Each structure stands twice: as structure tokens, then as C-alpha cells.
XYZ file of C-alpha atoms in Angstrom:
560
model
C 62.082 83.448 122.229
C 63.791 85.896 120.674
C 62.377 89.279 120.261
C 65.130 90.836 118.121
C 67.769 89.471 115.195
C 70.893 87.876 117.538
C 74.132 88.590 115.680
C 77.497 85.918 116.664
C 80.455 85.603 115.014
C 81.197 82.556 112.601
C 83.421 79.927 114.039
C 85.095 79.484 110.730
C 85.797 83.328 109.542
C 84.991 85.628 111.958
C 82.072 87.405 110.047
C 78.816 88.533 111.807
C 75.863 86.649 110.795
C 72.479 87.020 112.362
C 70.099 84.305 114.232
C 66.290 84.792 114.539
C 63.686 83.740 115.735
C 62.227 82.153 111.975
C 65.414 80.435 111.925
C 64.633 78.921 114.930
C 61.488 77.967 114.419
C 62.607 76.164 111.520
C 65.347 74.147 112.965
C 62.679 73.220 115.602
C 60.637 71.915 113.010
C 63.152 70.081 111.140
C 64.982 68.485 114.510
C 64.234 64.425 115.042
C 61.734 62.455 117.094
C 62.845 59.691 118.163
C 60.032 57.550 119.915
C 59.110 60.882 121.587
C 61.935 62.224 122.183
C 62.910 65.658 120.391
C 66.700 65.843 119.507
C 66.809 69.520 119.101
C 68.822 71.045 116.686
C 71.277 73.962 118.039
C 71.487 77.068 115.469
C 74.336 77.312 113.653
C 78.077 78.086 114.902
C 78.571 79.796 111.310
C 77.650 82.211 108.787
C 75.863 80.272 105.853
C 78.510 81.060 103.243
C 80.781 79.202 105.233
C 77.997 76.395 105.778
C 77.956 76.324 102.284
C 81.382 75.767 101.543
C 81.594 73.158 103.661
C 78.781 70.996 102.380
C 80.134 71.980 98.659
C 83.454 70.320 99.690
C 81.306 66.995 99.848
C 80.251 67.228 96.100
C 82.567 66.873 93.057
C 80.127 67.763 89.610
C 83.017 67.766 86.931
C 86.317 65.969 87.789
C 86.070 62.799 86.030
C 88.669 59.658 85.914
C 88.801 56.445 84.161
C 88.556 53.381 86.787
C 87.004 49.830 86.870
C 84.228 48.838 88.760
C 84.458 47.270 91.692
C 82.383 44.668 90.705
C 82.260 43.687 87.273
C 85.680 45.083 86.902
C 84.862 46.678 83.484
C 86.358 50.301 82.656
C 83.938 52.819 84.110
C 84.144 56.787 84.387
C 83.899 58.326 88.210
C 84.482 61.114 90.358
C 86.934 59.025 92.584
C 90.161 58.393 90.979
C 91.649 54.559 90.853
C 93.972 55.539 93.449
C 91.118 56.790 95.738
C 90.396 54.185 98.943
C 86.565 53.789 98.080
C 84.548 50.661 96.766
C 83.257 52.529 93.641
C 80.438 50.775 91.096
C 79.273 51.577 88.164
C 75.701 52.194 87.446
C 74.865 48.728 86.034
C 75.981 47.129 89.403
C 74.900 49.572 91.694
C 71.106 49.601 90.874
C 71.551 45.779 90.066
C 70.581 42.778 92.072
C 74.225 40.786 92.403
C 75.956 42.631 95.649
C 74.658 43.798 99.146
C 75.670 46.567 101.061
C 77.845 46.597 103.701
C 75.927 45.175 107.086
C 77.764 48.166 109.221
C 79.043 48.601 112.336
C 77.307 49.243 116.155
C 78.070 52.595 117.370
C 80.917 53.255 118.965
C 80.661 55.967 121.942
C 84.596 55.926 122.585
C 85.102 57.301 118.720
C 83.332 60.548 116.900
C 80.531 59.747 114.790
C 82.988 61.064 111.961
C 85.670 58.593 112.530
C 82.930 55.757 112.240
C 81.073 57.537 109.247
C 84.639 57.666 107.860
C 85.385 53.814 108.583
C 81.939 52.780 107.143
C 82.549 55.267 103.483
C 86.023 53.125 102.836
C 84.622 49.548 103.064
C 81.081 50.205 101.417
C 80.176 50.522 97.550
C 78.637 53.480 96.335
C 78.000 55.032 92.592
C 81.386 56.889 90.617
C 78.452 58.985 88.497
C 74.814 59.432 89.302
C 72.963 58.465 85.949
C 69.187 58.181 85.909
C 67.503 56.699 82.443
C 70.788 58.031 80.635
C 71.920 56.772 77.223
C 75.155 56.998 75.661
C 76.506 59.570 78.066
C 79.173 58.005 79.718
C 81.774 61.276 80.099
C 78.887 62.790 82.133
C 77.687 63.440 85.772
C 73.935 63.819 87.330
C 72.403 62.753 84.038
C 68.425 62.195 84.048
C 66.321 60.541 81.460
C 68.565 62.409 78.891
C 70.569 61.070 75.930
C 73.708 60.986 73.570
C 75.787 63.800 75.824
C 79.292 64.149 76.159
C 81.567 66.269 79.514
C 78.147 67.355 80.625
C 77.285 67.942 84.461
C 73.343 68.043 85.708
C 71.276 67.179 82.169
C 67.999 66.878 82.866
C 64.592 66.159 81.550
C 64.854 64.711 77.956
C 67.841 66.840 77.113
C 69.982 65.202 73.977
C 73.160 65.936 72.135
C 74.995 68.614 75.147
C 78.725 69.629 74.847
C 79.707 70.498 77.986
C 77.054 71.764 79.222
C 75.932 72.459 82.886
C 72.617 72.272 84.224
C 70.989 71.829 81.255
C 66.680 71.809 81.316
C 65.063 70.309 78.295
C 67.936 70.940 76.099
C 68.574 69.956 72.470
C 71.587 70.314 70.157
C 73.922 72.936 72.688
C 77.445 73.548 73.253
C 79.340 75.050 75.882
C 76.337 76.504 78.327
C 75.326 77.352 81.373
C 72.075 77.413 83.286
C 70.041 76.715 79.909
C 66.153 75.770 79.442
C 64.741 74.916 76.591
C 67.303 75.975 74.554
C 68.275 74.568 71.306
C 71.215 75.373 68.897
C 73.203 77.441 70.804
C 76.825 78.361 71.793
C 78.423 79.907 74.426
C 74.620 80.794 76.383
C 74.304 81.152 80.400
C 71.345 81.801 81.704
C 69.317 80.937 78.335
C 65.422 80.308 78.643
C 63.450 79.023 75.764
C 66.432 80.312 73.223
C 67.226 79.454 69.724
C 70.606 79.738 67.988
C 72.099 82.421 70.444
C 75.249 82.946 70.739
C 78.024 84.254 73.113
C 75.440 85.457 75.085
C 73.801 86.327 78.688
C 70.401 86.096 80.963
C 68.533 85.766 77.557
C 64.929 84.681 77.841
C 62.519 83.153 74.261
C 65.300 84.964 71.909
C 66.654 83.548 68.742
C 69.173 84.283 66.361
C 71.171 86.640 68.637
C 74.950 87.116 68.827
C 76.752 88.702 72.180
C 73.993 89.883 73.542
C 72.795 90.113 77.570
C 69.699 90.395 79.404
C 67.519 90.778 76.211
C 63.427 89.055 75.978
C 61.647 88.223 73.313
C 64.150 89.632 70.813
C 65.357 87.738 67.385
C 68.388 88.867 65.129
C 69.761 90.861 66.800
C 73.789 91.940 67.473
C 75.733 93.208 70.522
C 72.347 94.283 72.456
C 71.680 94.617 75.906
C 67.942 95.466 77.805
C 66.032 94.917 74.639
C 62.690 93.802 74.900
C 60.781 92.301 71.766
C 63.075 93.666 69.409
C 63.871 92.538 66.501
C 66.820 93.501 63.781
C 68.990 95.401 66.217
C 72.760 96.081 66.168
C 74.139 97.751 69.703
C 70.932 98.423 70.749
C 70.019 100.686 67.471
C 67.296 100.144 65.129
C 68.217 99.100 61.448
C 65.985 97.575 58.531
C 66.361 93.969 58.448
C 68.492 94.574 54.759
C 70.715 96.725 56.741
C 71.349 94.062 59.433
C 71.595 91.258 56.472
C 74.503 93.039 55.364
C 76.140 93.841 58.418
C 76.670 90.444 59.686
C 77.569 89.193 56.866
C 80.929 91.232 57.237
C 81.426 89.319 60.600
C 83.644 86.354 60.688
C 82.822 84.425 63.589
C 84.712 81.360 62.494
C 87.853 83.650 63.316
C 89.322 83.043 66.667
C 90.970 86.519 67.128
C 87.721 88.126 65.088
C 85.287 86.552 68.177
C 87.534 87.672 70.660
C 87.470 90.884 69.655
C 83.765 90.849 69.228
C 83.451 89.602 73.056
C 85.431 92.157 74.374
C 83.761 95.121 72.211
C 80.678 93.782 73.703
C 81.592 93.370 77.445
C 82.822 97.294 77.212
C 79.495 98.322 75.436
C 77.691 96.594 77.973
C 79.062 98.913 81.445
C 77.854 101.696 79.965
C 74.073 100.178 80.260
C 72.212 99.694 83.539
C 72.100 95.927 85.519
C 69.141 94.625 87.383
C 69.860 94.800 90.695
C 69.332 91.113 91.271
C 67.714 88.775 88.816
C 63.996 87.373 90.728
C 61.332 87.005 88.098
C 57.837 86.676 88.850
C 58.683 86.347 92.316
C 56.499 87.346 95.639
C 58.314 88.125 98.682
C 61.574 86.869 97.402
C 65.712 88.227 97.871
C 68.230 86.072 96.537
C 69.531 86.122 92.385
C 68.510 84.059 89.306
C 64.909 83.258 90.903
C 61.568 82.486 89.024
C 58.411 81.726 90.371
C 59.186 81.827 93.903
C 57.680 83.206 96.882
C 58.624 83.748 100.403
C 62.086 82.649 100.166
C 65.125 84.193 101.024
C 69.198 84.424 100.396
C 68.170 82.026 97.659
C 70.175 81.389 94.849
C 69.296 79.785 91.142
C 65.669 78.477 92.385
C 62.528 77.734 90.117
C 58.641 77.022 91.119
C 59.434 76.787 95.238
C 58.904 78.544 98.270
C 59.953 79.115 102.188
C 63.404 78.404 101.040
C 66.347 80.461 103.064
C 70.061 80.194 102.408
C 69.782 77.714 99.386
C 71.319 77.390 95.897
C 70.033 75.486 92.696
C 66.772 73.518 92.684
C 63.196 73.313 91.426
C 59.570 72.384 92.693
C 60.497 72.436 96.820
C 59.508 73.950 99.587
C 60.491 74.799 103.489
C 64.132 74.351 103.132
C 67.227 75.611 104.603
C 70.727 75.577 103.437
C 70.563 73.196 100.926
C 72.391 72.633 97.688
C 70.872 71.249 94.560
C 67.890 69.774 95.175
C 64.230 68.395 93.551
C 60.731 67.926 94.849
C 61.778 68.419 98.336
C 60.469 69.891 101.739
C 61.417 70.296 105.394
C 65.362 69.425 104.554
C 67.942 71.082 106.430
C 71.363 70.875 105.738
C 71.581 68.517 102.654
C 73.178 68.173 98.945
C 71.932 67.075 96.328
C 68.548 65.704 96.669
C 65.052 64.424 95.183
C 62.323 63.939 96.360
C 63.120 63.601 99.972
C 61.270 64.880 103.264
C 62.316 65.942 106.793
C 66.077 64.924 105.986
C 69.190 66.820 108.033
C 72.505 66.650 106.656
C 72.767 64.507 103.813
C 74.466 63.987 100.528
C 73.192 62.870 97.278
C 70.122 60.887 98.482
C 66.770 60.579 96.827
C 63.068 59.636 97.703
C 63.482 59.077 101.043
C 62.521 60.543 104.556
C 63.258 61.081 107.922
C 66.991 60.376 107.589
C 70.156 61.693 108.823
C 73.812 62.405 108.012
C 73.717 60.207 104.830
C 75.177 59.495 101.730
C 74.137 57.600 98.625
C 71.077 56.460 100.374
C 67.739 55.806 97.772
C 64.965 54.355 96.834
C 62.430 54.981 99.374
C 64.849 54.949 102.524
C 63.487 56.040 105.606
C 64.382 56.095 109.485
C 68.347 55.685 108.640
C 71.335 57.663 110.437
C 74.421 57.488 108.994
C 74.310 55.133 106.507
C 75.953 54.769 103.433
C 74.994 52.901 100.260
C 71.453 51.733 100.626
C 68.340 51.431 99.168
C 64.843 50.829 100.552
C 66.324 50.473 103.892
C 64.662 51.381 107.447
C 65.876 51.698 110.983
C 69.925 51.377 110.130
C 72.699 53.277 111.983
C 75.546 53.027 110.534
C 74.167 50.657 107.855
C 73.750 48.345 110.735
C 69.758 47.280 111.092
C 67.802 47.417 113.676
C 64.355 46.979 114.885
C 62.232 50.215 115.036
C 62.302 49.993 118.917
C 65.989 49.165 119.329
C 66.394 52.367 116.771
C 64.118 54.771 118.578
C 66.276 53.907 121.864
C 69.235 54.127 120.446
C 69.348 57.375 118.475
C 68.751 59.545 121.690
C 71.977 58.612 123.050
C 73.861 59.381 119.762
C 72.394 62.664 119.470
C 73.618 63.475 123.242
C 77.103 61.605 122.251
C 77.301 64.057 119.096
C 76.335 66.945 121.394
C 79.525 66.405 123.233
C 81.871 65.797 120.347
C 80.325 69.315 118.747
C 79.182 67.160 115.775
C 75.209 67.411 115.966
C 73.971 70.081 113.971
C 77.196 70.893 111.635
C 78.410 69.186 108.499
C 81.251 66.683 108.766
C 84.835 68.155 108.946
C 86.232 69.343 106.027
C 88.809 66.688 106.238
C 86.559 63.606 105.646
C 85.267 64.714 102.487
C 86.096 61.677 99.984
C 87.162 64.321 97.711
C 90.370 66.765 96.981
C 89.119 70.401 97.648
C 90.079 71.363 94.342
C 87.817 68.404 92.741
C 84.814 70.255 94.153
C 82.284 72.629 94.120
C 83.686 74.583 96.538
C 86.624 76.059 94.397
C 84.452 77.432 91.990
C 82.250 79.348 94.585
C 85.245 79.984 97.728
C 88.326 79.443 95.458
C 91.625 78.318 97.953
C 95.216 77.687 97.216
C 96.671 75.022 98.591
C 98.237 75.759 101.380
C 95.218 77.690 102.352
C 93.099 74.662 101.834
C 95.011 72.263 103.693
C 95.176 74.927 106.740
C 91.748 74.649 106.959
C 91.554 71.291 107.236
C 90.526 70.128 103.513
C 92.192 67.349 101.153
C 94.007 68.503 97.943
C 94.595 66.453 94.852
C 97.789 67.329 93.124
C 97.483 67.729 89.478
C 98.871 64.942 87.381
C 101.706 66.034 84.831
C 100.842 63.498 82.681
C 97.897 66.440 81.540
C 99.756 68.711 81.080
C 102.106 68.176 78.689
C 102.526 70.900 75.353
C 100.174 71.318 72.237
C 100.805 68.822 69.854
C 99.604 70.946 67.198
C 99.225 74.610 66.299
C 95.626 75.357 66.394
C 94.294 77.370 63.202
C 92.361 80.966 63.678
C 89.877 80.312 61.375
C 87.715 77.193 61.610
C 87.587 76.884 57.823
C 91.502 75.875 58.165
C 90.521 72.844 61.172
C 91.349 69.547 59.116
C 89.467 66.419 59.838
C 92.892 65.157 61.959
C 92.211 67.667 64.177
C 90.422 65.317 66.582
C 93.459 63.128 67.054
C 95.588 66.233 68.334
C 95.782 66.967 72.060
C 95.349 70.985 72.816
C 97.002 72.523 75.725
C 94.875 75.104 77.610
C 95.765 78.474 77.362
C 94.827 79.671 80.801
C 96.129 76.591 82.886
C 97.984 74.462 80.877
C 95.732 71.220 80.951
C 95.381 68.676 77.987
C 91.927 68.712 76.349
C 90.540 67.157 72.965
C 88.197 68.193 70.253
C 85.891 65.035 69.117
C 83.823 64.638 65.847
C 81.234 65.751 66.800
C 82.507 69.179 67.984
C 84.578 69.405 65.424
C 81.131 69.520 63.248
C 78.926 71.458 65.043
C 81.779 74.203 65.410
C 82.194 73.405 61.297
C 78.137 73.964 61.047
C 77.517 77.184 63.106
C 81.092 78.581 62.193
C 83.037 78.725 65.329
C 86.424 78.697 66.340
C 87.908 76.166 67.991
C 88.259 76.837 71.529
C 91.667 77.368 73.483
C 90.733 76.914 76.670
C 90.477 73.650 78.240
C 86.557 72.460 79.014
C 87.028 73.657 83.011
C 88.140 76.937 82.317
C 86.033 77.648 80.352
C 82.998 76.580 82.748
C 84.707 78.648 85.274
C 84.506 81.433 82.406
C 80.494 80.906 82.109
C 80.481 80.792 85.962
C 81.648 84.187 85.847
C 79.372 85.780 84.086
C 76.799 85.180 86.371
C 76.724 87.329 90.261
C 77.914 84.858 92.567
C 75.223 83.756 95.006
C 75.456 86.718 97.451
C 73.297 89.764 98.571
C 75.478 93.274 98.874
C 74.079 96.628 99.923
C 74.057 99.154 96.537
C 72.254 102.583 95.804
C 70.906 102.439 92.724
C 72.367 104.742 90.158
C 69.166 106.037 88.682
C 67.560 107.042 92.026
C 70.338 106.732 94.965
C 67.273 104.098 96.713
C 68.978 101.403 98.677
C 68.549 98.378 97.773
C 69.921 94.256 97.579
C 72.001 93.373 94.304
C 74.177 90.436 93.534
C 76.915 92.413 92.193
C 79.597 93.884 94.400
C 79.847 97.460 95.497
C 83.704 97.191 93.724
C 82.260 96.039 90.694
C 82.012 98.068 87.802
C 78.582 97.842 86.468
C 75.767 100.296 86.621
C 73.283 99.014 89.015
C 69.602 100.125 89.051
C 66.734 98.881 91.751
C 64.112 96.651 90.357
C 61.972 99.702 89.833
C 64.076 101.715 87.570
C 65.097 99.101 85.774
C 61.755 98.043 84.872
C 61.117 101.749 83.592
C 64.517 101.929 81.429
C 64.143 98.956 79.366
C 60.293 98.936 78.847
């Protein structure tokens, strides 16, 4: 047992990361049984950032092709291109009754698990989107029981009408967000909770009516503020009658492209000379991490609502007793996995739901249980490598697997880079550990080469003012001003930019999520002092960054 935190160097970078004797405890509790025999997990060989990136290099949110189904051979939208070597379906077929998965393979001890994994992903079909109760959002990823959205990624809960939007909560009528619950009527909002008709704006919580404004509660009409707290009728953080503020914006002309611009910058200068939370945890007990409410016990934990016990994990809700997982639902004793609901005592899996007791997975569902390695299935028990088994045959079996992955250095890490079905650059993981390509492909992950046919020059000269945008506008094709890509403006952009008086955008849809992106602290913990009261203490922003950064404490005091 250890009495002390163990420090080892990551395999992958070199960085010292620490081992203790929780963590161990925990990967005891989460390691296998297989007919009484306890396949122990072995801690990890590196530091969790780098565990990170390599599960993120499974999961593509955003990079969308046109392709036909492999079944019904209609025109379908996915993350794998046409080109791609996978049996892709569409929703329709996948969750339908005309096709069977593949029967699978018997384990071969002469190969890695990977190579067979590998095998078994290029000959079995699995889902180009996930869509769950979804209607009429086809150009859209990780939809659930939401309608009529368009380029969205993770819409959940009843959301309707979201423009590019990510991981949208109860959402209505939004454009261009991030991070968003409850919000309706807005434009250019991360980190929005229960807002109405903000704008340009940051970490705002039951505000309405606001225009670049950050980290304000409770406030409504108000103008370039920042720490506010039920205020209302404010311009840069000053008081003014509500005639005063009447008249002040209506000398602003956000419909002008250059006019906003120079709004956001004015703002984004005004805003270092006022003080940061250290790290955003809300109603929180016992809790490090950033952008975390109602939580308790959990820590390193990263955009995380209503759970607790959770260590080294980024976005989910409602879960508990977790470790290094990535977006996840309604889930406990997981180790290991991606993009998850309701599942229980699962280890290394990727985009499963309401299953348990699985391993090293991918698009397994509907109450699955007892399955390792298996691709494709639903309500399936006792399969390795989709291949079925009885429960006895199984409980033999899996022993010897484990003690074959031992010995390849495969049990108890995430697949090799390589494997990944997707292009580095397609995923996750370039948002969050951004590589060229050379540096990608040196450590061992695909690329995708961008296709010049998207990136060809503006067929149009885009007008400042929104009042000048024509109705042809939507037949033009835009060229992105940071990176060069092709993007189009539909109808009904085109009118909700017309109704709220916005400029059309020059950046292409991805840059300007990676814009949103970052404006939020990415999900890291750095040493600071605070600059109120020199106390140490954990922050999500760099030490080389240039905001002011107060501890919990003295923030609380400043802006109440």
C-alpha cells in the first residue's frame, strides 16, 4: 500500500505525474471478475493529459461528410468520409431490424488484441452520427430528443432551432454558442446558464439583454460589464438611468462588421484590468477542476454538473465514481471510456450506452453486458470480439486474454493512436493538444489532408453592414478568413442575423468554435498567487496569461 503520493514519468512526454494510493483503490475496484478471477488493472504508464489525448483521438464531434449508407444506399451525413474503409449506416438502418452484426472472430493469441479489434472495426457496421429522438437535424452530431438544428454538435434535452451550437442544454432559438443551458435568443454566448438575448458574451448565468459582457449573474441590460451581480442598466460596469442607457445603445451599430469588432476588442481590453475567478466550481463541496456545478468530492474535473467521486474527467452530468472519462451521462464505476450513458463498471470504451460490465468497446448499446471487444451490437452478452459465447466458455476465456494483453502492454491503456478510425485533425484532440502534421504522424496518429476542392476563393464580397446582405446571399460560397475553408450562410441565418442585427460572419463555422473554445481555461489546474492577497492557490488560467487572478475568497468579496 502506498503510504505516500509515487511520482513516474509519462511514457508519452516525459512529465511527472503522481500515483496514489485512491487511485489505486479505484482501479482495484473497477478491474474485471471473470468467474472469480480478478484481472487487475496496472496504474497508468502516463500522465492523464496524455491519457486524454489519446482517448480524444478516438472521437470526431464536428467533421462531417456526405456518404451513402451502407445499407439502404441513400445519401447520409457521417463522421467517416466515403473514402474511409468502414461499413457506415445511417440511423434508420442501424437501430432497424433488416441487418445483423458481424458474428466476429475467435481470438487470436499469435496477433495483438489491436490488430484483431482493428480487423473486426473494417468489416462491421456501425452509426456515421449518433442521433437519439432527433428531427430534422441531419447536419448534426450527438443529437438527443431535440429538433429542427442545423452544424450543431451535442444538443440535448428538447433543444430546437441551434446554429452551430455545441453542447447545447435545453436550448431554444441560439446561434453560434458554447456550453449553453437554458438559453434562448442568443448570439455568440459560452458558458450561458438560463440567459436571454445575450450577446457576444462570457460565463453569464439568468442574464438577459446583455451585450459583451463576462462573468456577470442575475444582471439585464446591461453593456461591456464584467463581475456584476444583479445589476441592471449598466454600461462598463458604471451605473446609468435606464434613459441614459436607452440612448446609448442606440448609437451602437451592431449590424456593422468592423463596428462589432471593434466593440469585442474594446471589451476584451476592459476586461484585464478586472479580477478572474481563480477557477470556475459553483456550489461545489470538496471539488478542484474548472466549469463545475453541483459537485462534490471530485477532482481534476473539467465541465461536470450534479456528480461526484469523479477524478481526471471532462464534460458530463448526473455520474458518479469515475476516472478519466470523456463525455459521459448517468454513469458510475467507468474507467477509461468516451462518450457514454448510462453505463456501469465499463473500462475502455467508446461511444456505448446502457450497458455494463464491458470492455474495450465501441458502438455497443442497448442493454449490452459481459462483452470484450466488440463492435456494433446491441443487447448482446458474453461476445469477444463480437463472437458469442456461453457465459462459462466467456468466464474461461477472458483470463487468458487479459494475461495475453499483459504481455503485448495493451491491458490497461487505450488503443494506439494509430488505429483510431479517424484523421487526428478530425478530432477532439486538436482542439485540446493541437499537432501539426508531421508532429502527429511522429507520434503515431492518422492525418486527413484537407481537400482543395474547400478551399477555393470568395465568390462574393461580403457587405459590412447586414442591412446591405441581399436575399442571394445564401447561394454565395464565403471563404474563411482565418483558414481559408468554404462555408455557406442558409435562410435561416441569414434571418435571424437580419432579426437581431448581426453581421455576417467571416470566419468559417470551425474557427469560429475554436474561437468560443478559447474563451474558456482549457481543462488544466496551474499553481497562481492570487493578486489580491499573494494566497496560493489552483486556477485554470496559466501563470503566462495575462489576466488578474484572485482566489475564490477574494473574489467572492470584490464582486459582492
Amino acid at each position: 500500500m502506498y503510504t505516500e503520493n509515487v511520482k513516474q514519468a509519462c511514457q508519452d512526454c516525459g512529465t511527472d505525474f503522481e500515483i496514489t494510493q485512491k487511485h489505486l483503490d479505484f482501479y482495484d475496484s473497477v478491474s474485471p471478475v471473470f468467474g472469480g478471477t480478478k484481472c487487475a488493472l496496472p496504474p497508468p504508464v502516463s500522465c492523464a493529459p496524455c491519457r486524454q489525448q489519446r482517448k480524444n483521438s478516438w472521437r470526431n464531434e464536428r467533421v462531417l461528410y456526405k456518404r451513402k449508407c451502407g445499407l439502404c444506399k441513400q445519401s447520409m451525413i457521417s463522421l467517416f468520409s466515403e473514402d474511409s474503409p468502414y461499413v457506415i449506416y445511417c440511423n434508420k438502418c442501424f437501430w432497424g431490424d433488416g441487418w445483423s452484426p458481424h458474428e466476429g472472430f475467435a481470438y487470436d493469441f499469435g496477433k495483438t488484441f489491436a490488430e484483431q479489434f482493428d480487423r473486426l472495426l473494417k468489416v462491421t457496421p456501425f452509426l456515421g452520427t449518433i442521433h437519439v429522438n432527433a428531427e430534422n437535424s441531419e447536419w448534426c452530431n450527438r443529437v438527443y430528443n431535440s429538433r429542427n438544428n442545423y452544424l450543431s454538435i451535442i444538443v440535448l434535452f428538447g433543444s430546437e432551432n441551434i446554429m452551430h451550437g455545441y453542447y447545447s442544454i435545453s436550448c431554444k432559438d441560439i446561434c453560434d454558442t458554447a456550453m449553453c443551458q437554458y438559453a434562448e435568443l442568443s448570439y455568440e454566448l459560452v458558458d450561458g446558464e438560463k440567459c436571454y438575448n445575450c450577446f457576444f458574451s462570457t460565463r453569464m448565468r439568468n442574464c438577459s439583454s446583455c451585450w459583451f459582457s463576462e462573468d456577470c449573474t442575475g444582471c439585464r441590460n446591461c453593456f461591456q460589464c464584467k463581475n456584476l451581480r444583479q445589476k441592471e442598466y449598466c454600461i462598463r460596469n458604471e451605473q446609468v438611468t435606464k434613459e441614459a442607457y436607452e440612448k446609448f445603445v442606440k448609437t451602437i451599430d451592431t449590424g456593422s462588421f468592423a463596428a462589432v469588432e471593434k466593440l469585442r476588442k474594446e471589451s476584451d481590453t476592459f476586461f484585464l484590468t478586472l479580477p478572474n475567478r481563480a477557477a470556475l466550481v459553483i456550489d461545489c463541496e470538496n471539488c478542484t477542476g474548472a466549469n463545475i456545478y453541483h459537485c462534490k468530492d471530485c477532482a481534476d474535473t473539467y465541465t461536470f454538473y450534479e456528480s461526484e467521486k469523479m477524478q481526471f474527467c471532462c464534460f458530463g452530468e448526473k455520474s458518479h465514481d469515475c476516472m478519466d472519462c470523456y463525455g459521459q451521462g448517468d454513469s458510475e464505476f467507468c474507467y477509461e471510456c468516451q462518450g457514454f450513458l448510462t453505463s456501469n463498471q465499463n473500462i475502455f470504451c467508446n461511444d456505448c450506452a446502457v450497458n455494463a460490465n464491458i470492455g474495450y468497446c465501441y458502438q455497443i448499446n442497448s442493454n449490452s453486458s459481459d462483452c470484450f471487444g466488440c463492435i456494433g451490437l446491441k443487447k448482446a452478452k458474453y461476445r469477444i470480439l463480437n463472437k458469442q459465447y456461453t457465459k462459462e466458455e466467456y468466464e474461461e476465456l477472458m483470463p487468458k486474454i487479459v494475461a495475453h494483453m499483459r504481455t503485448t502492454g495493451e491491458w490497461g491503456r487505450w488503443l494506439s493512436p494509430g488505429f483510431s478510425p479517424h484523421g487526428y485533425n478530425e478530432t477532439v484532440a486538436q482542439e485540446y493538444f493541437p499537432l501539426t502534421k508531421d508532429e502527429a504522424v511522429k507520434k503515431g496518429f492518422g492525418w486527413r489532408d484537407k481537400d482543395p476542392a474547400e478551399y477555393q476563393p470568395s465568390s462574393v464580397d461580403v457587405p459590412d453592414d447586414i442591412a446591405d446582405v441581399p436575399d442571394t446571399f445564401t447561394s454565395a460560397t464565403l471563404a474563411c478568413s482565418d483558414c481559408g475553408k468554404n462555408y455557406r450562410i442558409i435562410a435561416q441565418e441569414l434571418a435571424f442575423y437580419r432579426h437581431h442585427k448581426l453581421p455576417i460572419p467571416r470566419k468559417c463555422p470551425d474557427c469560429r468554435h475554436l474561437a468560443r473554445i478559447a474563451r474558456r481555461p482549457p481543462p488544466r489546474l496551474w499553481e497562481r498567487k492570487c493578486a489580491h492577497c499573494s494566497k496560493n492557490t489552483l486556477s485554470s488560467y496559466a501563470p503566462e496569461r495575462p489576466e488578474i487572478i484572485y482566489c475564490e475568497e477574494c473574489y467572492l468579496k470584490e464582486v459582492y
